[in-house]
Every structure is written in C-alpha cells, then in structure tokens.
C-alpha cells in the first residue's frame, strides 16, 4: 500500500509545477484542518467559544504565515494554555514553515522554467494580419527593414520570424542591424521551418503573407521546397478549411532548374523568384545602361517612389494616353484588368474600364490622386526626328559562375546588333563552355581568354580601353564565400586603379556573393555598381505586400517584355529649352513610350541619387542638356 501511494505521489510530482502546487495546497489544507482540530480540542474555552469557522480561519493563517502567527499572541494567557497544545501548535507551525518554503521554491522554479521557455521562443504567437518570415539569412535584415518602412503609416504592425536560432540572438541581431522598428513589432520564435508543428508557432493561417528565406548552405533549394510543402499542407490547408483568405507565400530559388518543383510544392498562392535569372538579368541590364541600378533600387525600395495599383473609377471611358496627364505627382505606367491581367505601356488609345486599376509610380498609395491642372506642354521644344540606332557594344566579363550562361543569354537579347562579349576566366573547360554558347547564340560575337581575372598582369594585357562595360563575377556556388569575394574585390580594385591611370571610361558592375562584403566595395560612382542579394530582398518584400507586383517585375526584368531605358534627352526635347516634364511625357508618348524620370549629367557623380530623378512633379520647370538622359518605359507588355 505504501509503495503504491509513493508511486502515485512520484507520478503527480513528475507532471510539473501545477501538480506540485496542487500537492502542496492539499497538504496545507490538511495541516490547517489538523490545526483547527487541535485548537478545538486542546485550546482554552475562550478560543473554542469563537466557533469552528473562526478557528479554521486562524488555523489557515497559522499554516500560510507561520512566522507572523507566532508573533501574534491571540491565545489569552489566562487561563493558561496546556503543554500538549503548545507542543502540537509548535509542530504544526514548523510543518507550515516547511510547506510554505517548499511552495515558494516550487513557484520560483516554475517561473524560472516559464522564463526559460519564453527565452527559447517556443510559445505560440497570437497575431493576425502579420507578416511571417520562415528561415534566417543575411536577407532577413533587409526584408525586415523594408517591411518596417512599408508599415510606418500603420498604428499596429507585426513581423514574426521562425528560424532554427536562439530567440534572443535573433532579436539582438535585428536590433543591431535594423535599429528601431517602431511602430512595427518584430517577434522571433525558435523552430524548424520545415516542420508543421513549429510553423504553427507563428500562426501562419492568420498571417497576411509568408516569406520563405533560403538558408545559407548548398542544399538551400531543397530546404525551401520542404518548407513550402510544410506550409502548403499545414498552414494554408488550415486557412482554407477555416474559410479565411489564404496568405500568399513569397520565396526564391537559387537554381533555376528547381523552379518547377518549387511551384508545385507551393501551389497557386506561392510566388517564386528565380534568383539565378533575376541576378543574371540585373547584371546585364545595369551593366549596359549607366544609372539603371539607381532606378531599380528606387522602384523596389519602400523609402522612395514605388509602384502601386489604385482604383480610379472616375477615369472610366478615358484613354490611357489621357490618363497619363491626369496625375501631376504620379506616373501612370499601365492598367490592371479585373481578371488580373496587367498591361504595361498599353497603346495610348486603350480605353479605361470602370473595373480597371491604374498602375502608377507614386510616393505612397494615398498620393495617387488626379489633378485638375491643365498640362503645360511646349510643343515647339519636342524633337520629331527619328531616334538614332544604338551602337554596338563591347563587354568584358571577368570570372565565371552558374549564372554566367543566363547572363550571356540576356546580353545576346539586349545588346545592340554587332556587339561582342569577351570572357576572361580560369577554367580548364572554358573552351567547351564558350563553344556551346556560340552555337546557341550566334548573334553575339564571343571571345575568350583562359587566365586568372584577379591577376593584375592579365588585366594589364587586356585592351580595357576598347570596352564600354565590364562585369566582374565570382563563383556564386563556392562554399567559402569570403574567399570568393576577396578575389572579386581584388579584381575590382585593379580595375579601378587601371581606369584611373589610363583614363578609361568603362562602367563596372561587380557581383558579391556575401552581402556583408558589399560595404567594403562601395561604389565610387553610379557606373560602379555592387550587385548583391539586396535587390532580391527588396523584390521579395514588395511582393509580400502586393503579390500582383511579382508579375509586373517579371515583365520589367524580362528582355522580351517592357524595358526601362535611359535614352539621350536630345532625342525627345531640344537642349537647353525651358520646359515642364509634361513636355517630356508628350515627346515620349509620340514614340510609344512612357517617361518616368530623367538624369542630369551635371549631378551624375553626386550621391546618393547620382542625378537620377524618378517620378518628378510634371509641372516643375527644367532644362535638359545634351548629356542628360530621359528614363522611359519602352515596349509593350
């Protein structure tokens, strides 16, 4: 019998702090009853006359606060109290002290365990309409920073992060790298993003959007696909069963070959960005057009002018060409149909339907406001001559990685006819790789030099004066990113020194594998662009806020879709003429283009915008010179 009681006692105590408190409470209750019986049996008549309820209350006080009750002399001295009563009371008081001490210890240990659990980040997040980030990498800081900017006009916003890292370490890293996040709260939880039970900690089914970050290791795509499967079979399934709007998921894939698998794993509500294609296209586009990187950064950041979709039913019946002049401080670039179709730079005579939304570049979503101002257009300043044909380009590519074939493919589509690409890389099978590219891309002239691009002697032997653009890439698939970036940085320093010594004017686009090394190679001017995962992070943050922007960005970065170009200003308006930007807009419309900004040559070396102005006030007067550029959206989408 005793063994069974001990066994049950051990099981009860093993259940944790609540069970232990319950056992102690029962023991204290039993002790209070025993103390009451003692008072009623052994105490003087003056005490017993108070009644059983009063005696029981005194007993409870003696058990709960033994030291205090010892100091209170509530038993009268006359008549004298018996020895038996004193002995029993003393024993009960001592036992009460032991039980109270045990209770304090149990409560303290329970609180400590609870704090330890909270520190581990294993409690469930009770939030709604929040953004969930699954995973941890260097991208998380940029994404959180952009989400904070996007939520700055909201009174209450929340971003939750689930990653296999210590909760306190994640919070410290966010505070150090991002800074003040008010009014957005950042809540971190520790867990495996590929496990459904851990994903539920961040309450994804009530989230507004979910961002899946690729981890920083070789099997990043496999981890992303597993996470998408966990989200789809867990969080999204629960949301759809409960009748709630299913949150959209945004992620990126390193290897383009894994894109179909990721789309199947994520389902219809998932938007997957191919990092390989995106970075390759950025590498080529920003290399061929000086200042384009500033324009892309402006459109992708929440801190400047972004792309919004706004319902403007009062424009129903107007043509797209008329709507372009309707907004003074916003730039209309397209239409979104009711079925989700996005038309970028449609024909000027396209009729706007009542159900259409305006796609516009604006400072904020509430600044897309029509203006009653009559456009001031100086028609005599508009140039009507045909635009000059672009000249052929010579491009030098230093290095090789997995994205190089895609970059060469993009260059073949974007570069003017007759352009040439020379590749300098230290690879044993470089001849075979370049020969495959020659066979697939006969329109682009390809040259090669099997040598180390980080060797200064090799760079001195290359005719750098013959090139307008230089692209420097490292081995993006290398395990040691620091060593790869060190070689890339050394190549960049050699190029800058040779350009200074010999007066070369080529543009340089450098690709960094680790974003932390970007600050070591800060751009010297607008043509010296450091390409990293920052723009990929910006695109993912924008898509998380508005998933429809993903299709729009695909069109902008696709060489066969609409393109943002920087064209000579003298092709649109006469040099030195004092005009408004309305005049530039009219000149661009006549060429089936949309003017979205300009670049002033006299400010081309002035940070931080390097003379780039996106979405200017159309009524502002300006005078464009021969070296200035007009930023236009060209092509039909």
JSON list of N, CA and C in Angstrom, two decimals, residues 555-588:
[
{"chain": "A", "resi": 555, "resn": "UNK", "atom": "N", "xyz": [7.89, 41.15, -65.89]},
{"chain": "A", "resi": 555, "resn": "UNK", "atom": "CA", "xyz": [7.87, 41.83, -67.19]},
{"chain": "A", "resi": 555, "resn": "UNK", "atom": "C", "xyz": [9.00, 42.85, -67.30]},
{"chain": "A", "resi": 556, "resn": "UNK", "atom": "N", "xyz": [9.24, 43.58, -66.22]},
{"chain": "A", "resi": 556, "resn": "UNK", "atom": "CA", "xyz": [10.27, 44.63, -66.26]},
{"chain": "A", "resi": 556, "resn": "UNK", "atom": "C", "xyz": [11.67, 44.04, -66.43]},
{"chain": "A", "resi": 557, "resn": "UNK", "atom": "N", "xyz": [11.92, 42.88, -65.84]},
{"chain": "A", "resi": 557, "resn": "UNK", "atom": "CA", "xyz": [13.25, 42.29, -65.91]},
{"chain": "A", "resi": 557, "resn": "UNK", "atom": "C", "xyz": [13.40, 41.27, -67.03]},
{"chain": "A", "resi": 558, "resn": "UNK", "atom": "N", "xyz": [12.34, 41.10, -67.80]},
{"chain": "A", "resi": 558, "resn": "UNK", "atom": "CA", "xyz": [12.40, 40.17, -68.93]},
{"chain": "A", "resi": 558, "resn": "UNK", "atom": "C", "xyz": [12.86, 40.94, -70.17]},
{"chain": "A", "resi": 559, "resn": "UNK", "atom": "N", "xyz": [13.91, 40.47, -70.85]},
{"chain": "A", "resi": 559, "resn": "UNK", "atom": "CA", "xyz": [14.39, 41.21, -72.02]},
{"chain": "A", "resi": 559, "resn": "UNK", "atom": "C", "xyz": [13.38, 41.26, -73.16]},
{"chain": "A", "resi": 560, "resn": "UNK", "atom": "N", "xyz": [12.40, 40.37, -73.16]},
{"chain": "A", "resi": 560, "resn": "UNK", "atom": "CA", "xyz": [11.39, 40.36, -74.21]},
{"chain": "A", "resi": 560, "resn": "UNK", "atom": "C", "xyz": [10.14, 41.12, -73.81]},
{"chain": "A", "resi": 561, "resn": "UNK", "atom": "N", "xyz": [10.11, 41.70, -72.61]},
{"chain": "A", "resi": 561, "resn": "UNK", "atom": "CA", "xyz": [8.96, 42.46, -72.16]},
{"chain": "A", "resi": 561, "resn": "UNK", "atom": "C", "xyz": [9.25, 43.95, -72.20]},
{"chain": "A", "resi": 562, "resn": "UNK", "atom": "N", "xyz": [8.53, 44.70, -71.36]},
{"chain": "A", "resi": 562, "resn": "UNK", "atom": "CA", "xyz": [8.80, 46.13, -71.26]},
{"chain": "A", "resi": 562, "resn": "UNK", "atom": "C", "xyz": [10.15, 46.36, -70.60]},
{"chain": "A", "resi": 563, "resn": "UNK", "atom": "N", "xyz": [10.84, 47.37, -71.04]},
{"chain": "A", "resi": 563, "resn": "UNK", "atom": "CA", "xyz": [12.17, 47.67, -70.52]},
{"chain": "A", "resi": 563, "resn": "UNK", "atom": "C", "xyz": [12.24, 49.11, -70.05]},
{"chain": "A", "resi": 564, "resn": "UNK", "atom": "N", "xyz": [12.93, 49.32, -68.95]},
{"chain": "A", "resi": 564, "resn": "UNK", "atom": "CA", "xyz": [13.26, 50.69, -68.52]},
{"chain": "A", "resi": 564, "resn": "UNK", "atom": "C", "xyz": [14.58, 51.07, -69.16]},
{"chain": "A", "resi": 565, "resn": "UNK", "atom": "N", "xyz": [14.57, 52.15, -69.88]},
{"chain": "A", "resi": 565, "resn": "UNK", "atom": "CA", "xyz": [15.77, 52.57, -70.62]},
{"chain": "A", "resi": 565, "resn": "UNK", "atom": "C", "xyz": [16.10, 54.02, -70.28]},
{"chain": "A", "resi": 566, "resn": "UNK", "atom": "N", "xyz": [17.37, 54.34, -70.37]},
{"chain": "A", "resi": 566, "resn": "UNK", "atom": "CA", "xyz": [17.85, 55.71, -70.24]},
{"chain": "A", "resi": 566, "resn": "UNK", "atom": "C", "xyz": [18.30, 56.17, -71.63]},
{"chain": "A", "resi": 567, "resn": "UNK", "atom": "N", "xyz": [17.52, 57.05, -72.23]},
{"chain": "A", "resi": 567, "resn": "UNK", "atom": "CA", "xyz": [17.78, 57.49, -73.59]},
{"chain": "A", "resi": 567, "resn": "UNK", "atom": "C", "xyz": [18.28, 58.94, -73.58]},
{"chain": "A", "resi": 568, "resn": "UNK", "atom": "N", "xyz": [19.07, 59.33, -74.57]},
{"chain": "A", "resi": 568, "resn": "UNK", "atom": "CA", "xyz": [19.54, 60.72, -74.65]},
{"chain": "A", "resi": 568, "resn": "UNK", "atom": "C", "xyz": [18.39, 61.71, -74.69]},
{"chain": "A", "resi": 569, "resn": "UNK", "atom": "N", "xyz": [18.49, 62.75, -73.89]},
{"chain": "A", "resi": 569, "resn": "UNK", "atom": "CA", "xyz": [17.40, 63.73, -73.80]},
{"chain": "A", "resi": 569, "resn": "UNK", "atom": "C", "xyz": [17.18, 64.47, -75.10]},
{"chain": "A", "resi": 570, "resn": "UNK", "atom": "N", "xyz": [18.25, 64.65, -75.92]},
{"chain": "A", "resi": 570, "resn": "UNK", "atom": "CA", "xyz": [18.09, 65.40, -77.17]},
{"chain": "A", "resi": 570, "resn": "UNK", "atom": "C", "xyz": [17.23, 64.66, -78.19]},
{"chain": "A", "resi": 571, "resn": "UNK", "atom": "N", "xyz": [16.92, 63.38, -77.94]},
{"chain": "A", "resi": 571, "resn": "UNK", "atom": "CA", "xyz": [16.02, 62.66, -78.82]},
{"chain": "A", "resi": 571, "resn": "UNK", "atom": "C", "xyz": [14.56, 63.01, -78.55]},
{"chain": "A", "resi": 572, "resn": "UNK", "atom": "N", "xyz": [14.29, 63.70, -77.43]},
{"chain": "A", "resi": 572, "resn": "UNK", "atom": "CA", "xyz": [12.92, 63.99, -77.03]},
{"chain": "A", "resi": 572, "resn": "UNK", "atom": "C", "xyz": [12.61, 65.48, -77.04]},
{"chain": "A", "resi": 573, "resn": "UNK", "atom": "N", "xyz": [13.52, 66.29, -76.47]},
{"chain": "A", "resi": 573, "resn": "UNK", "atom": "CA", "xyz": [13.30, 67.73, -76.41]},
{"chain": "A", "resi": 573, "resn": "UNK", "atom": "C", "xyz": [14.60, 68.44, -76.81]},
{"chain": "A", "resi": 574, "resn": "UNK", "atom": "N", "xyz": [14.42, 69.69, -77.22]},
{"chain": "A", "resi": 574, "resn": "UNK", "atom": "CA", "xyz": [15.58, 70.46, -77.66]},
{"chain": "A", "resi": 574, "resn": "UNK", "atom": "C", "xyz": [16.44, 70.84, -76.46]},
{"chain": "A", "resi": 575, "resn": "UNK", "atom": "N", "xyz": [17.76, 70.73, -76.60]},
{"chain": "A", "resi": 575, "resn": "UNK", "atom": "CA", "xyz": [18.64, 71.07, -75.48]},
{"chain": "A", "resi": 575, "resn": "UNK", "atom": "C", "xyz": [18.47, 72.51, -75.02]},
{"chain": "A", "resi": 576, "resn": "UNK", "atom": "N", "xyz": [18.55, 72.69, -73.71]},
{"chain": "A", "resi": 576, "resn": "UNK", "atom": "CA", "xyz": [18.53, 74.00, -73.04]},
{"chain": "A", "resi": 576, "resn": "UNK", "atom": "C", "xyz": [17.16, 74.70, -73.11]},
{"chain": "A", "resi": 577, "resn": "UNK", "atom": "N", "xyz": [16.15, 74.06, -73.66]},
{"chain": "A", "resi": 577, "resn": "UNK", "atom": "CA", "xyz": [14.82, 74.67, -73.67]},
{"chain": "A", "resi": 577, "resn": "UNK", "atom": "C", "xyz": [14.20, 74.55, -72.29]},
{"chain": "A", "resi": 578, "resn": "UNK", "atom": "N", "xyz": [13.58, 75.64, -71.81]},
{"chain": "A", "resi": 578, "resn": "UNK", "atom": "CA", "xyz": [12.92, 75.62, -70.50]},
{"chain": "A", "resi": 578, "resn": "UNK", "atom": "C", "xyz": [11.52, 75.04, -70.68]},
{"chain": "A", "resi": 579, "resn": "UNK", "atom": "N", "xyz": [11.31, 73.89, -70.09]},
{"chain": "A", "resi": 579, "resn": "UNK", "atom": "CA", "xyz": [10.06, 73.16, -70.30]},
{"chain": "A", "resi": 579, "resn": "UNK", "atom": "C", "xyz": [9.60, 72.56, -68.97]},
{"chain": "A", "resi": 580, "resn": "UNK", "atom": "N", "xyz": [8.38, 72.03, -68.98]},
{"chain": "A", "resi": 580, "resn": "UNK", "atom": "CA", "xyz": [7.92, 71.21, -67.86]},
{"chain": "A", "resi": 580, "resn": "UNK", "atom": "C", "xyz": [8.10, 69.74, -68.24]},
{"chain": "A", "resi": 581, "resn": "UNK", "atom": "N", "xyz": [7.98, 68.87, -67.25]},
{"chain": "A", "resi": 581, "resn": "UNK", "atom": "CA", "xyz": [8.12, 67.45, -67.55]},
{"chain": "A", "resi": 581, "resn": "UNK", "atom": "C", "xyz": [6.92, 66.94, -68.35]},
{"chain": "A", "resi": 582, "resn": "UNK", "atom": "N", "xyz": [5.81, 67.70, -68.33]},
{"chain": "A", "resi": 582, "resn": "UNK", "atom": "CA", "xyz": [4.68, 67.36, -69.19]},
{"chain": "A", "resi": 582, "resn": "UNK", "atom": "C", "xyz": [5.14, 67.29, -70.66]},
{"chain": "A", "resi": 583, "resn": "UNK", "atom": "N", "xyz": [6.04, 68.18, -71.04]},
{"chain": "A", "resi": 583, "resn": "UNK", "atom": "CA", "xyz": [6.53, 68.20, -72.41]},
{"chain": "A", "resi": 583, "resn": "UNK", "atom": "C", "xyz": [7.32, 66.93, -72.72]},
{"chain": "A", "resi": 584, "resn": "UNK", "atom": "N", "xyz": [8.13, 66.48, -71.75]},
{"chain": "A", "resi": 584, "resn": "UNK", "atom": "CA", "xyz": [8.89, 65.23, -71.94]},
{"chain": "A", "resi": 584, "resn": "UNK", "atom": "C", "xyz": [7.94, 64.05, -72.06]},
{"chain": "A", "resi": 585, "resn": "UNK", "atom": "N", "xyz": [6.86, 64.06, -71.26]},
{"chain": "A", "resi": 585, "resn": "UNK", "atom": "CA", "xyz": [5.86, 62.99, -71.32]},
{"chain": "A", "resi": 585, "resn": "UNK", "atom": "C", "xyz": [5.22, 62.93, -72.69]},
{"chain": "A", "resi": 586, "resn": "UNK", "atom": "N", "xyz": [4.87, 64.10, -73.25]},
{"chain": "A", "resi": 586, "resn": "UNK", "atom": "CA", "xyz": [4.28, 64.15, -74.58]},
{"chain": "A", "resi": 586, "resn": "UNK", "atom": "C", "xyz": [5.26, 63.63, -75.63]},
{"chain": "A", "resi": 587, "resn": "UNK", "atom": "N", "xyz": [6.52, 64.01, -75.52]},
{"chain": "A", "resi": 587, "resn": "UNK", "atom": "CA", "xyz": [7.52, 63.56, -76.50]},
{"chain": "A", "resi": 587, "resn": "UNK", "atom": "C", "xyz": [7.70, 62.05, -76.44]},
{"chain": "A", "resi": 588, "resn": "UNK", "atom": "N", "xyz": [7.66, 61.48, -75.24]},
{"chain": "A", "resi": 588, "resn": "UNK", "atom": "CA", "xyz": [7.80, 60.02, -75.10]},
{"chain": "A", "resi": 588, "resn": "UNK", "atom": "C", "xyz": [6.57, 59.29, -75.64]}
]
